[in-house]
Short mmCIF file of N, CA and C in Angstrom, two decimals:
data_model
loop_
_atom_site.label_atom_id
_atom_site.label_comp_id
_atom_site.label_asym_id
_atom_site.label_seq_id
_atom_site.Cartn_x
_atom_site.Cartn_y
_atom_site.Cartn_z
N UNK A 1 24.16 -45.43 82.35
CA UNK A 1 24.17 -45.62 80.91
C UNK A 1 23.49 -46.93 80.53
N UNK A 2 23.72 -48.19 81.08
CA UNK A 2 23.13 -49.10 81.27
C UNK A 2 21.46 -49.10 81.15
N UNK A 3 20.81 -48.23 81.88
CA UNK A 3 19.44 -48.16 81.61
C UNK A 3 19.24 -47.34 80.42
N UNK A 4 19.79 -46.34 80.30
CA UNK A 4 19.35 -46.19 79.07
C UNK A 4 19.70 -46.71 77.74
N UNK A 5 20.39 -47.60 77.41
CA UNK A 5 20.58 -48.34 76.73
C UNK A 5 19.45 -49.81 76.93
N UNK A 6 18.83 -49.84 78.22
CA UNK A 6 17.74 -50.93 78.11
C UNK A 6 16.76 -50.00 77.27
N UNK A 7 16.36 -48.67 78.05
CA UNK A 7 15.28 -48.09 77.46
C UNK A 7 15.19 -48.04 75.62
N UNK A 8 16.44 -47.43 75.39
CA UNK A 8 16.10 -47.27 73.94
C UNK A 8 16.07 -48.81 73.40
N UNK A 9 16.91 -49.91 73.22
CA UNK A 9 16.49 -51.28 72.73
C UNK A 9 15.04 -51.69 73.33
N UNK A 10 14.56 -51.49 73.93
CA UNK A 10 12.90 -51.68 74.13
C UNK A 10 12.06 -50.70 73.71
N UNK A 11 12.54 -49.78 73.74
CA UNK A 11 11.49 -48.66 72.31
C UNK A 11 11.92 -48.90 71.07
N UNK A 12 13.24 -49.44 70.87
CA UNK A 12 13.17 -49.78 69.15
C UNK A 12 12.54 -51.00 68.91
N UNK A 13 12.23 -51.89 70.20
CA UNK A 13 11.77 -53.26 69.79
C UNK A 13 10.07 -53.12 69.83
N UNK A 14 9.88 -52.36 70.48
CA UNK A 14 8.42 -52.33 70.75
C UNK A 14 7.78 -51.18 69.57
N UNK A 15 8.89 -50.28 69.09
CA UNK A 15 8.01 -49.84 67.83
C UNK A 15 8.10 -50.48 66.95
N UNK A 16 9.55 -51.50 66.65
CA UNK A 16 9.03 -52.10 65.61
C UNK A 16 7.87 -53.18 65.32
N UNK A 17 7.31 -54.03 67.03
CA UNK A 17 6.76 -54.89 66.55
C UNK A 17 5.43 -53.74 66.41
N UNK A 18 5.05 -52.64 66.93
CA UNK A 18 4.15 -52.14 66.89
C UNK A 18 3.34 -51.53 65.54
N UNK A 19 4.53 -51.10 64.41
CA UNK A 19 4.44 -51.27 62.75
C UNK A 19 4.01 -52.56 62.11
N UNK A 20 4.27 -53.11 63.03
CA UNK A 20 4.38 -54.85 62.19
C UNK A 20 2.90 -55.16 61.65
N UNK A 21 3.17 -55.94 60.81
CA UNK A 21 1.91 -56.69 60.49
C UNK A 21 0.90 -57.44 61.60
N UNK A 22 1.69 -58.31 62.26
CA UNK A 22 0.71 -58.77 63.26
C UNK A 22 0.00 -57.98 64.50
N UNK A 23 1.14 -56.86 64.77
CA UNK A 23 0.41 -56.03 65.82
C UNK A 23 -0.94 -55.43 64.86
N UNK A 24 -0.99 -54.78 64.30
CA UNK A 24 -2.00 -54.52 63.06
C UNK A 24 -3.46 -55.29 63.19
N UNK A 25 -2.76 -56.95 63.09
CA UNK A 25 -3.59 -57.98 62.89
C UNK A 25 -4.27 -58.00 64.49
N UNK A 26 -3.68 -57.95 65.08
CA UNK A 26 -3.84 -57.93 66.84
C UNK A 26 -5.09 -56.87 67.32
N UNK A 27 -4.28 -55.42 66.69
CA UNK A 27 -4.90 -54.60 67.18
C UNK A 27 -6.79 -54.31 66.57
N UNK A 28 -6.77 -54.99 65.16
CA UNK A 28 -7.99 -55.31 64.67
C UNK A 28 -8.93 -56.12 64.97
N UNK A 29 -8.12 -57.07 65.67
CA UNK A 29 -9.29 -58.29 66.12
C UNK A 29 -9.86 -57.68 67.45
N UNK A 30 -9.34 -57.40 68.26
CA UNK A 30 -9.70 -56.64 69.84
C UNK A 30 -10.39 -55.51 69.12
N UNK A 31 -10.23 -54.46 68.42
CA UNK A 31 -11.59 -53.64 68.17
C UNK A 31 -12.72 -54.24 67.60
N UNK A 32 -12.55 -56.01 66.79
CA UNK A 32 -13.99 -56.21 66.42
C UNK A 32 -14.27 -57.22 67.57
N UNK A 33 -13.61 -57.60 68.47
CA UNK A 33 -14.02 -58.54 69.06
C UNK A 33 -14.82 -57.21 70.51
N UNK A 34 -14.59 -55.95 70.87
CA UNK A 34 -14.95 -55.19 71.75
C UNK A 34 -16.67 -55.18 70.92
N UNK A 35 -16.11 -54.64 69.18
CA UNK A 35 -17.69 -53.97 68.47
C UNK A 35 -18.57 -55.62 68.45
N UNK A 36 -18.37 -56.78 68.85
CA UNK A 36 -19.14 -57.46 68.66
C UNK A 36 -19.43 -57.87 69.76
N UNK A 37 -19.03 -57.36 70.82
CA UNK A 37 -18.81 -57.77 72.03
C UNK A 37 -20.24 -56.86 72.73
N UNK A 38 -20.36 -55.63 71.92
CA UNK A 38 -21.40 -54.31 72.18
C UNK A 38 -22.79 -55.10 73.18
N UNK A 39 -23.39 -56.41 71.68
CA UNK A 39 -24.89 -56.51 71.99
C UNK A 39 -24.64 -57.41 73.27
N UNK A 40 -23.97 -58.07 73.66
CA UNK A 40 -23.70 -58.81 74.71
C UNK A 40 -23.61 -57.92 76.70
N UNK A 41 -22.95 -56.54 76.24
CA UNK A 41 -23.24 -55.88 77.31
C UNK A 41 -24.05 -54.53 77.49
N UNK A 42 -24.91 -54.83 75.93
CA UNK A 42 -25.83 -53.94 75.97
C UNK A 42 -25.04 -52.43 75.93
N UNK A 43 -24.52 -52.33 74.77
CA UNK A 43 -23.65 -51.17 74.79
C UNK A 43 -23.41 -50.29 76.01
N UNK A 44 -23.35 -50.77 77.07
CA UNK A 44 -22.96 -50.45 78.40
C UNK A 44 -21.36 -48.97 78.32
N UNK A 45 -21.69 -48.20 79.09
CA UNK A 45 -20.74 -47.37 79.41
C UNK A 45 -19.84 -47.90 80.08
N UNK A 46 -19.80 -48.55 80.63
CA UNK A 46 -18.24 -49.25 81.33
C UNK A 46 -18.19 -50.47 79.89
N UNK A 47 -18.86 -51.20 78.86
CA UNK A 47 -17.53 -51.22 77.56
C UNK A 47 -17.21 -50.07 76.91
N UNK A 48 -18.22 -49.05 76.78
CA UNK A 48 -17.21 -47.82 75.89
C UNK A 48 -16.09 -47.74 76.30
N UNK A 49 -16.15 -47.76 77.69
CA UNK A 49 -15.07 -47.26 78.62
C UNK A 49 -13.60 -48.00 78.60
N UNK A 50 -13.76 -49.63 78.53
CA UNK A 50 -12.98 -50.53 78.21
C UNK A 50 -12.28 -49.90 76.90
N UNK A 51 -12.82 -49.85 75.60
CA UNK A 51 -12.15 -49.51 74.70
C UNK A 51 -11.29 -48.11 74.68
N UNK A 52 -11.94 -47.13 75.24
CA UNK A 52 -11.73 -45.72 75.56
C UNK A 52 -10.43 -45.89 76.31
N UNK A 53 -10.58 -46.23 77.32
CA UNK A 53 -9.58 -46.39 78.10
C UNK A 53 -8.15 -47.16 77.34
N UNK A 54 -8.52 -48.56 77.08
CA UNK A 54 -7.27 -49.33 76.70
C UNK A 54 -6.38 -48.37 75.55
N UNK A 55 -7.47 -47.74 74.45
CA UNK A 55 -6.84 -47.32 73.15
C UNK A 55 -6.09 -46.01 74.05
N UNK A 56 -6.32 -44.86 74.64
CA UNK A 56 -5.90 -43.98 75.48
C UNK A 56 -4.84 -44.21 75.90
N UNK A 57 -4.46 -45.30 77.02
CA UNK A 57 -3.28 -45.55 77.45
C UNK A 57 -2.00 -45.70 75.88
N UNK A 58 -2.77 -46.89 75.21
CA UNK A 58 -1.60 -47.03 74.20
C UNK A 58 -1.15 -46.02 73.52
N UNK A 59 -1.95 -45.18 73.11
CA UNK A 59 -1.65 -44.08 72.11
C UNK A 59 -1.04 -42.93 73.31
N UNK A 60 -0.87 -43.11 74.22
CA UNK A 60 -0.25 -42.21 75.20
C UNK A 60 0.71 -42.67 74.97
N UNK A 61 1.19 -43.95 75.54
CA UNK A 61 2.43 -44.21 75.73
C UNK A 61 3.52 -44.91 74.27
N UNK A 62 2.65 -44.56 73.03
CA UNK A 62 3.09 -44.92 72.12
C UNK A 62 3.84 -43.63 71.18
N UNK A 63 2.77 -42.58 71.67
CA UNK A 63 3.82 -40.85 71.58
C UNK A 63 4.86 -40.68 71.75
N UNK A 64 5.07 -41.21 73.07
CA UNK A 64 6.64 -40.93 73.83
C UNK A 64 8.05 -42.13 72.60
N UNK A 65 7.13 -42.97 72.85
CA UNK A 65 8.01 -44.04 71.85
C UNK A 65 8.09 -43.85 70.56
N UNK A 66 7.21 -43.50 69.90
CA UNK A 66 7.46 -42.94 68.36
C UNK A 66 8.66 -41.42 68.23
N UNK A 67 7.80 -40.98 69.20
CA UNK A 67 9.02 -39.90 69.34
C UNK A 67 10.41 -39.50 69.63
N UNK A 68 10.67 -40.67 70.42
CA UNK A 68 11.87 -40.83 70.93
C UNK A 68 12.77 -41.57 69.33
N UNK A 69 11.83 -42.66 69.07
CA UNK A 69 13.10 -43.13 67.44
C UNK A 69 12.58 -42.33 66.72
N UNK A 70 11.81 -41.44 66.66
CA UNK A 70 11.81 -40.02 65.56
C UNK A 70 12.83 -39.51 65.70
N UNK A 71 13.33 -38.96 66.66
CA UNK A 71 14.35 -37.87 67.25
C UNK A 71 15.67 -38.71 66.93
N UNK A 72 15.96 -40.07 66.74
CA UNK A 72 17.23 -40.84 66.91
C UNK A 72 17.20 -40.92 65.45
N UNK A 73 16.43 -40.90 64.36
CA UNK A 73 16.51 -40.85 63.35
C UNK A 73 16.13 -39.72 62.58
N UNK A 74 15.95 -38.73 62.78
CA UNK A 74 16.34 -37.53 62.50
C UNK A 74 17.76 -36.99 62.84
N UNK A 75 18.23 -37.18 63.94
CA UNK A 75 19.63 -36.95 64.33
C UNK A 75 20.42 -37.83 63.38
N UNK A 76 20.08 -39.40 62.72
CA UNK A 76 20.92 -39.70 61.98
C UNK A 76 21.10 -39.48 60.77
N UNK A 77 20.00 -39.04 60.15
CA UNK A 77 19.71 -38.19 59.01
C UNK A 77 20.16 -36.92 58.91
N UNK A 78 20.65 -36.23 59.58
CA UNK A 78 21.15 -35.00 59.87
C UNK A 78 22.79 -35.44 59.93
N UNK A 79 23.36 -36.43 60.76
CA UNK A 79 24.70 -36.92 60.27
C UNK A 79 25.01 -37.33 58.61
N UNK A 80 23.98 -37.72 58.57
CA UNK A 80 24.36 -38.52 57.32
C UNK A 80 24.19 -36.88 55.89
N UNK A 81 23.71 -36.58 56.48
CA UNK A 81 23.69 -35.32 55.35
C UNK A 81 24.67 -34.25 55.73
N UNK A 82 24.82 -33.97 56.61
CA UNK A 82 26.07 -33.20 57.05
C UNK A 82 27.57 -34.15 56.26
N UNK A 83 27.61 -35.32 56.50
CA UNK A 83 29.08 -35.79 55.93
C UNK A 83 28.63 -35.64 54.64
N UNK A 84 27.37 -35.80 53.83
CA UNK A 84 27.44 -35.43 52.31
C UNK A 84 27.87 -34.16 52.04
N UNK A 85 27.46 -33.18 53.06
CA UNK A 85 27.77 -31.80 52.43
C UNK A 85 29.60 -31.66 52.73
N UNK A 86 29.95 -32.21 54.03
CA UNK A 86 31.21 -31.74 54.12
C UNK A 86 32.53 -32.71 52.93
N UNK A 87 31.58 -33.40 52.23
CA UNK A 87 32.27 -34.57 51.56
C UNK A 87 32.23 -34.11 50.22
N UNK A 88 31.24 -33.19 49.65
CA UNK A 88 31.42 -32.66 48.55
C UNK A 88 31.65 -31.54 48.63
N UNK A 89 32.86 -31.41 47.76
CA UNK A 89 34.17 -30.08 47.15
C UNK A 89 32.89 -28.93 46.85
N UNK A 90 31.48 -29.25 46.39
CA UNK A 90 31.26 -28.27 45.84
C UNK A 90 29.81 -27.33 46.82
N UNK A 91 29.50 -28.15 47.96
CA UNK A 91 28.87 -27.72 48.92
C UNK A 91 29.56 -26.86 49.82
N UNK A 92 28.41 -26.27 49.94
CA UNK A 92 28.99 -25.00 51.40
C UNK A 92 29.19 -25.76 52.72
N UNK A 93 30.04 -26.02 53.65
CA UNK A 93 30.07 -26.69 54.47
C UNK A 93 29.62 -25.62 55.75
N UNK A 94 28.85 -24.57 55.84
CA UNK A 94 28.55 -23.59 56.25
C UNK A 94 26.79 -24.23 56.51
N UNK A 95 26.66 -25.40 56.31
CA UNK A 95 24.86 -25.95 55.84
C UNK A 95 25.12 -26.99 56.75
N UNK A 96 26.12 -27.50 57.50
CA UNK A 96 26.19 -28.43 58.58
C UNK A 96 25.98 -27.64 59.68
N UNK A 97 24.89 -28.42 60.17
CA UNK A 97 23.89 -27.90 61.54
C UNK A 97 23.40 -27.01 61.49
N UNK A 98 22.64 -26.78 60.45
CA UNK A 98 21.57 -25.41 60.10
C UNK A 98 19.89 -26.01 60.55
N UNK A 99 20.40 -27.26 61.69
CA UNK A 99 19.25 -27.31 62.10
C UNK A 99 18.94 -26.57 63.65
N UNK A 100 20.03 -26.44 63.71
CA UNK A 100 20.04 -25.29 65.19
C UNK A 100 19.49 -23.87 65.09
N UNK A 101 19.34 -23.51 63.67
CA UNK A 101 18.77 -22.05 63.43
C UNK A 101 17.63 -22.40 63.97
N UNK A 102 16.95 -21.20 63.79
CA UNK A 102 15.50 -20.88 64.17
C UNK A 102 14.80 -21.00 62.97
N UNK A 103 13.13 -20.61 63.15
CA UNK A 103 12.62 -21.15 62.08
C UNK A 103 13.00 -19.72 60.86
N UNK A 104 12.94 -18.41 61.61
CA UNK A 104 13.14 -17.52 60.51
C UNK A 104 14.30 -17.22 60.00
N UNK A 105 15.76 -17.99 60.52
CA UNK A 105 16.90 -18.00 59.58
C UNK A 105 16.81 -19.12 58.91
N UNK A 106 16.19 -20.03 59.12
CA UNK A 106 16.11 -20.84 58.04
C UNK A 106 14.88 -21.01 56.77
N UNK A 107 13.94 -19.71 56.94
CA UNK A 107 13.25 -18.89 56.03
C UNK A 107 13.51 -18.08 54.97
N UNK A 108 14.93 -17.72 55.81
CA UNK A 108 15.97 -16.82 54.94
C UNK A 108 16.63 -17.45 54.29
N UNK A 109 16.97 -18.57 54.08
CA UNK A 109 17.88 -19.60 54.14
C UNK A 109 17.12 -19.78 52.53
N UNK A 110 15.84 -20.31 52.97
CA UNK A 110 14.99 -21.13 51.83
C UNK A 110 14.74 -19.98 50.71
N UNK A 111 14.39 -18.82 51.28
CA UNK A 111 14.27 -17.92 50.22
C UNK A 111 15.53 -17.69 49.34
N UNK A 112 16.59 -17.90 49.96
CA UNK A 112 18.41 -17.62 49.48
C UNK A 112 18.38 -18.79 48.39
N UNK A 113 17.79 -20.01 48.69
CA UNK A 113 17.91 -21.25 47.80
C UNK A 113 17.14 -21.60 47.08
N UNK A 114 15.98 -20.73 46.82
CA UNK A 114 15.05 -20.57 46.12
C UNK A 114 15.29 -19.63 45.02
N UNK A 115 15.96 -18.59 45.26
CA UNK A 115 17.03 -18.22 44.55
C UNK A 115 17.79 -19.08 43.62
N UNK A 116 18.61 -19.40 44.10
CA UNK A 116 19.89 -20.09 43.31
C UNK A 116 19.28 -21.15 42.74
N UNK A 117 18.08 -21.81 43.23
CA UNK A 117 17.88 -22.54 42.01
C UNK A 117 16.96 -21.78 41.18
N UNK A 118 16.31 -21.35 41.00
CA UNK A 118 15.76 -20.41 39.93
C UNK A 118 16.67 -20.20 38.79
N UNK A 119 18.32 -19.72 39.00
CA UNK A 119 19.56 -19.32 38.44
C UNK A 119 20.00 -20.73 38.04
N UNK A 120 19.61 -21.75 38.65
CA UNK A 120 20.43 -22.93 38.38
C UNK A 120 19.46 -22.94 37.02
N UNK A 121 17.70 -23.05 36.99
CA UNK A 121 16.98 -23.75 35.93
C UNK A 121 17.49 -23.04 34.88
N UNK A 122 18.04 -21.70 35.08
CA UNK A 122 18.45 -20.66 33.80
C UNK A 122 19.26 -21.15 33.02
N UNK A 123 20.29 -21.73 33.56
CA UNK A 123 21.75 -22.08 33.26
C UNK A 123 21.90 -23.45 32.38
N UNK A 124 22.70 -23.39 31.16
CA UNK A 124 22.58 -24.39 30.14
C UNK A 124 23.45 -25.54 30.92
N UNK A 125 24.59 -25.38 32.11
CA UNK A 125 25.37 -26.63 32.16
C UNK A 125 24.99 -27.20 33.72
N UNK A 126 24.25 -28.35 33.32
CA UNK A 126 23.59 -28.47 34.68
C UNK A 126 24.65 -29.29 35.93
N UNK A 127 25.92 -29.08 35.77
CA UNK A 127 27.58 -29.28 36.70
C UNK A 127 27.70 -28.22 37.13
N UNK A 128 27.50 -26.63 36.86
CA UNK A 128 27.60 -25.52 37.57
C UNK A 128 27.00 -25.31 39.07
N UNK A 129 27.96 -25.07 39.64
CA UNK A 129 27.72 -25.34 41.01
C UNK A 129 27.19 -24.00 41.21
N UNK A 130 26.48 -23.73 42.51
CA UNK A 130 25.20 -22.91 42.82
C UNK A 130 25.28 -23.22 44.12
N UNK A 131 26.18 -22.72 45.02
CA UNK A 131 26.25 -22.76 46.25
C UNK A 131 26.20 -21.34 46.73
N UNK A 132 26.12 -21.14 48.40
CA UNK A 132 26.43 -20.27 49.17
C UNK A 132 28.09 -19.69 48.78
N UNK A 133 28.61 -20.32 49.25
CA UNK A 133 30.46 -19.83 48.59
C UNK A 133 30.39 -19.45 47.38
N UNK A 134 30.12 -19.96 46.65
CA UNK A 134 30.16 -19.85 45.16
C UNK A 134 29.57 -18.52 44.93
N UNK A 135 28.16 -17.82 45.65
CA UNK A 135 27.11 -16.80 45.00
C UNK A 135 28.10 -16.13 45.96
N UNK A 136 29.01 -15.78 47.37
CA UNK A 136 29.52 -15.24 47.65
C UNK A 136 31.03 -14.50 47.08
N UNK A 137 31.63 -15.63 46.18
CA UNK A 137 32.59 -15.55 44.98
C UNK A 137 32.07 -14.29 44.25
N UNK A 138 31.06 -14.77 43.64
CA UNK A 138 30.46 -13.92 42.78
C UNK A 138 30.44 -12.59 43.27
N UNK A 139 29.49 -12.22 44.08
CA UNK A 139 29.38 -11.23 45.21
C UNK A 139 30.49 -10.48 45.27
N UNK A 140 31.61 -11.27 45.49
CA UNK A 140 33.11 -9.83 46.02
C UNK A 140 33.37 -10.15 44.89
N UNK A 141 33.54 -10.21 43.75
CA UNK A 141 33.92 -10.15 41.68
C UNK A 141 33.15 -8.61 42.12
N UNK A 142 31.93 -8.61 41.90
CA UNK A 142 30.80 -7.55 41.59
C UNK A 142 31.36 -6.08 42.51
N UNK A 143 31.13 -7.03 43.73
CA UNK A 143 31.64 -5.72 44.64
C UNK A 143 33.58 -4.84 44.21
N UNK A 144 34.23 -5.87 44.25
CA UNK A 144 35.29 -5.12 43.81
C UNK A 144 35.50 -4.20 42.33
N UNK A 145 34.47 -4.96 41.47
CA UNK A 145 34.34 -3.96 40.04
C UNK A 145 33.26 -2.88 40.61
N UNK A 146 32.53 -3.00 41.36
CA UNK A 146 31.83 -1.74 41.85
C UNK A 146 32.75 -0.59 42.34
N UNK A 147 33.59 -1.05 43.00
CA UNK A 147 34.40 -0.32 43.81
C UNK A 147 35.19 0.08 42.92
N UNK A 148 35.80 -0.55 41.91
CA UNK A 148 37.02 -0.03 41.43
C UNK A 148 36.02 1.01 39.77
N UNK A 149 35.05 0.78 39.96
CA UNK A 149 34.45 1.90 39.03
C UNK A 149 33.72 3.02 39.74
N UNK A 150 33.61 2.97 40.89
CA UNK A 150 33.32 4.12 41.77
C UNK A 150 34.21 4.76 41.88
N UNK A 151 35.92 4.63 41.83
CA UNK A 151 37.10 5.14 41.88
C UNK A 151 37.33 5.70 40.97
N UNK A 152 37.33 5.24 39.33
CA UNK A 152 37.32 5.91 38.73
C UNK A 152 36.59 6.99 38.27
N UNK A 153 35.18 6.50 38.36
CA UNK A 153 34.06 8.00 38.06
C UNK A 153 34.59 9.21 38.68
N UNK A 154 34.95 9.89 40.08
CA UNK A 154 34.69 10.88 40.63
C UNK A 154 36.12 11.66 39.02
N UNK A 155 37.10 10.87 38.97
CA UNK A 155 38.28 11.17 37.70
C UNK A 155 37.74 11.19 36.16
N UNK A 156 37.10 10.40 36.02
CA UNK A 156 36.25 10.45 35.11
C UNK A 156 35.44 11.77 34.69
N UNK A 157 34.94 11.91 35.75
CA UNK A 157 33.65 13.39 35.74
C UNK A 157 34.53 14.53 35.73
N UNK A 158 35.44 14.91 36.15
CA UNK A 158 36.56 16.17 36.87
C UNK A 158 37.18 16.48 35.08
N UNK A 159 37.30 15.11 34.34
CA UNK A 159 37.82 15.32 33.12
C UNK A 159 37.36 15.92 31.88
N UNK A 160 35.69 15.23 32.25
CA UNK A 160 34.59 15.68 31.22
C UNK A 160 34.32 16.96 31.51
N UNK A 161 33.95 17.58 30.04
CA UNK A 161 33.63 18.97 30.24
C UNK A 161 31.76 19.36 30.27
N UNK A 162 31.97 20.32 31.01
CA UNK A 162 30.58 20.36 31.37
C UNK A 162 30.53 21.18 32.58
N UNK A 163 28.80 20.73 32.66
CA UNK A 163 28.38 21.02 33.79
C UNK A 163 28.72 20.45 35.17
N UNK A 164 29.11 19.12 34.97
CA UNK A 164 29.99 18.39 35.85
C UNK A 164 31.27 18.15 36.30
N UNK A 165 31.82 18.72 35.47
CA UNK A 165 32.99 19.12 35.77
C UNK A 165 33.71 20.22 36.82
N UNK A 166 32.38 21.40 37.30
CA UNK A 166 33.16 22.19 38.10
C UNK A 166 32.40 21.96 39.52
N UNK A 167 32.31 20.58 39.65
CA UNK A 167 32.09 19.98 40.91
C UNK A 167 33.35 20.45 41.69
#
């Protein structure tokens, strides 16, 4: 545990000085001091090569390091929005770790919430909540008046006179 705790404090230290202003300043002077450096070795293939090479290595090994505090800050961004959702009464807490879906349930996902806000811009009180739970609320309201008027029709029809009636 120990090493990796060296590793990550030396990738957070080395990307940050690597954002920094002076690395910036650093990394500009060495590309004009290489481009002015050109007429001196006669634009020679071993300096292309110098520059080729040095910029190569860095941007290799600067992938791994950007990526690594990408991934540590995405994971904390993902905490930090998960306790918002489980912290508000009016979120679906069903949306913590919907980063584990795949890309096409969470296609489904966007189309579902693309939805509800569409319904949200409709709506005069902009406090009406517009969640997953909430459109599922809704959902069994609908479904149980479906049901309980499907019950009555077949009684309904048997009563009326007609042609439907000697079903």
């Amino acid at each position: 545990m120990k090493k990796r705790s060296i590793f990550e404090s030396l990738a957070n230290k080395i990307t940050t000085l690597a954002g920094s202003p002076p690395a910036f300043t650093i990394a500009l002077l060495i590309v004009l001091a290489w481009g002015i450096s050109g007429p001196i070795f006669k634009y020679s293939d071993t300096w292309q090569l110098v520059i080729n090479t040095g910029t190569t290595i860095v941007t290799f090994l600067m992938v791994f390091l950007i990526q690594k505090t990408q991934n540590k800050d995405a994971k904390a961004i993902q905490l930090k929005l998960n306790e918002l959702v489980a912290a508000s009464r009016y979120a679906s807490n069903r949306m913590v770790d919907i980063e584990d879906l795949s890309e096409e349930e969470l296609d489904v996902l966007h189309k579902y919430y693309k939805k509800l806000s569409d319904e949200a811009e409709e709506d005069d009180d902009i406090h009406k909540s517009h969640s997953i739970d909430a459109a599922e609320q809704v959902q069994e309201v609908k479904n149980a008046r479906n049901d309980a008027l499907q019950k009555k029709e077949p009684d309904a029809e048997r009563k009326r006179p007609g042609p439907t009636a000697e079903r």
